[in-house]
Amino acid sequence: MTQGHEASGTIVELGAGVTGWKEGDRVIPSAGRPCLKCRKCRRGAFTDCLSLNLMAFAYDGAWAEYHVAQASGMTKIPDNVPMDQAALLADAVSTPYAAVVRTGKVHMGNAVAVWGVGGVGTHLVQLAKLAGGVPSSPLTSTTQSSSAPSDSVPITPCAATTLSSCRRSRTSPTAA
């Protein structure tokens, strides 16, 4: 099984009957393929597939020299976006985007807590802030010690997986 589920590439060949795409288009393939058999797929809700097949787990991933992708699951990359940055959109950005917009339905003033601020968590913090979310913390700046280091943030024992991840998130200009 070839690994690689965060990918970007250039179309080198189109399958029979594919429309809307051309050779040379810069694209991001979907990180999953809908089963096309479950009740959600039969209703056309492919993004809600109950048996989604994940790239690099259910079928070969994109670390190969060539990768076959479904035309319906691709996203065009604008010319001004570098390919390596575009590759992150397929998972590290789209997953937290779905969590903020579809699952959490975050809007202005919603309290948001993020446990674990790694690659996906960092994007989740930024997207939640863009959606109007505010940090969820029982501590305020008035409860912090005046002797606290400038890079410290108010945390509770369950607010992050490690202190270093809290400090890392503090360096992001969008972290609270």
XYZ file of C-alpha atoms in Angstrom:
176
model
C 0.000 0.000 0.000
C 1.510 3.327 -1.074
C 1.204 6.038 1.578
C 0.359 9.732 1.145
C -3.021 11.327 1.780
C -2.031 15.011 1.676
C -1.226 15.599 -1.961
C -1.252 18.016 -4.844
C -0.359 17.428 -8.442
C -0.829 18.171 -12.113
C -3.256 16.279 -14.338
C -1.285 14.325 -16.927
C -4.133 12.281 -18.421
C -7.939 12.310 -18.298
C -10.142 9.245 -18.129
C -12.852 8.567 -20.686
C -15.849 10.874 -20.267
C -14.179 13.257 -17.784
C -15.329 16.843 -18.290
C -14.449 20.101 -16.582
C -10.741 19.309 -16.325
C -7.793 19.464 -18.704
C -4.264 18.144 -18.804
C -1.962 20.553 -16.969
C -4.561 21.609 -14.364
C -3.044 21.859 -10.874
C -5.244 19.941 -8.417
C -5.724 18.528 -4.948
C -7.253 15.041 -4.958
C -9.795 14.174 -2.306
C -8.308 12.176 0.567
C -11.227 9.764 0.376
C -13.568 8.069 -2.064
C -17.234 7.578 -1.255
C -18.468 3.972 -1.380
C -21.357 4.911 -3.733
C -23.478 2.189 -2.051
C -24.584 3.432 1.376
C -27.856 5.341 1.904
C -26.029 8.695 2.040
C -24.244 8.065 -1.277
C -27.480 6.860 -2.908
C -28.983 10.234 -1.938
C -26.029 12.084 -3.471
C -24.515 13.134 -0.101
C -21.061 11.797 -0.965
C -19.273 13.894 1.677
C -21.429 12.147 4.313
C -20.598 8.632 3.056
C -21.007 6.037 5.812
C -18.218 3.853 4.420
C -15.661 6.321 3.078
C -12.518 4.728 1.623
C -9.447 6.674 2.738
C -6.453 7.245 0.475
C -3.323 5.407 1.660
C -5.466 3.084 3.790
C -8.139 1.591 1.494
C -6.297 2.291 -1.757
C -2.854 3.477 -2.872
C -1.930 6.980 -1.812
C -0.276 9.860 -3.588
C 3.378 9.285 -2.717
C 3.624 7.258 -5.896
C 4.920 8.898 -9.063
C 1.351 8.833 -10.437
C -1.979 8.682 -8.638
C -5.434 7.957 -10.081
C -8.053 10.308 -8.614
C -11.805 10.658 -9.112
C -12.607 13.763 -11.141
C -15.518 14.606 -8.831
C -13.211 14.695 -5.808
C -10.606 17.126 -7.106
C -10.127 20.797 -6.303
C -8.344 23.207 -8.644
C -5.291 24.982 -7.211
C -4.914 28.680 -8.124
C -1.663 29.478 -9.953
C -0.411 31.703 -7.103
C -0.567 28.896 -4.485
C 2.584 26.753 -4.124
C 1.959 23.014 -4.580
C 3.458 22.072 -1.201
C 1.112 24.458 0.606
C -1.875 23.312 -1.446
C -1.231 19.695 -0.398
C -2.041 20.604 3.209
C -5.559 21.676 2.260
C -6.743 18.115 1.617
C -6.500 17.101 5.270
C -4.822 19.502 7.694
C -7.145 22.350 6.687
C -10.281 20.657 5.335
C -10.731 18.459 8.427
C -10.746 21.332 10.956
C -12.790 23.435 8.495
C -15.490 20.746 8.521
C -15.279 20.568 12.326
C -15.760 24.338 12.667
C -18.318 24.921 9.907
C -20.284 21.665 9.575
C -20.000 19.859 12.905
C -19.535 22.666 15.436
C -21.356 25.358 13.455
C -19.097 27.901 15.189
C -20.315 31.491 14.969
C -19.683 34.855 16.635
C -19.179 34.500 20.379
C -19.130 30.686 20.590
C -16.687 29.353 23.169
C -14.179 26.988 21.514
C -11.664 24.684 23.201
C -8.984 22.772 21.306
C -7.206 19.821 22.863
C -3.869 19.211 21.193
C -2.513 21.988 19.032
C -0.530 20.086 16.425
C -0.884 20.489 12.666
C -4.664 20.026 12.533
C -5.282 21.744 15.885
C -3.358 24.847 14.846
C -5.562 25.203 11.759
C -8.651 24.550 13.889
C -7.742 27.430 16.220
C -7.286 29.791 13.264
C -10.508 28.711 11.523
C -12.545 28.912 14.737
C -11.284 32.453 15.313
C -12.175 33.430 11.719
C -15.690 32.048 12.324
C -16.052 34.247 15.429
C -15.183 31.692 18.088
C -13.561 32.808 21.325
C -11.235 30.833 23.618
C -12.922 28.682 26.228
C -11.073 29.094 29.518
C -12.210 29.552 33.112
C -9.156 31.743 33.669
C -8.930 35.374 32.642
C -5.980 37.736 32.408
C -6.887 39.130 35.852
C -6.331 35.708 37.427
C -2.842 35.341 35.970
C 0.105 36.063 38.177
C 1.894 39.292 37.327
C 5.133 37.306 37.531
C 4.006 34.876 34.785
C 6.380 34.742 31.815
C 5.243 36.723 28.781
C 4.969 33.553 26.696
C 2.649 31.811 29.158
C -1.065 31.344 28.649
C -3.787 30.552 31.150
C -4.391 26.806 31.059
C -6.184 24.180 33.082
C -4.843 20.621 33.420
C -7.201 19.425 30.670
C -6.668 22.389 28.319
C -3.880 20.782 26.292
C -2.012 17.562 25.949
C 1.286 19.138 26.987
C 2.503 22.513 28.197
C 4.750 22.757 25.155
C 1.712 22.516 22.850
C 0.077 25.389 24.750
C 3.182 27.508 24.397
C 3.474 26.624 20.720
C -0.104 27.733 20.101
C 0.643 31.058 21.835
C 3.170 31.912 19.128
C 0.456 31.825 16.469
C -0.841 35.328 15.720
C -4.401 33.975 15.743
C -4.168 32.113 19.057
C -5.831 33.848 21.974
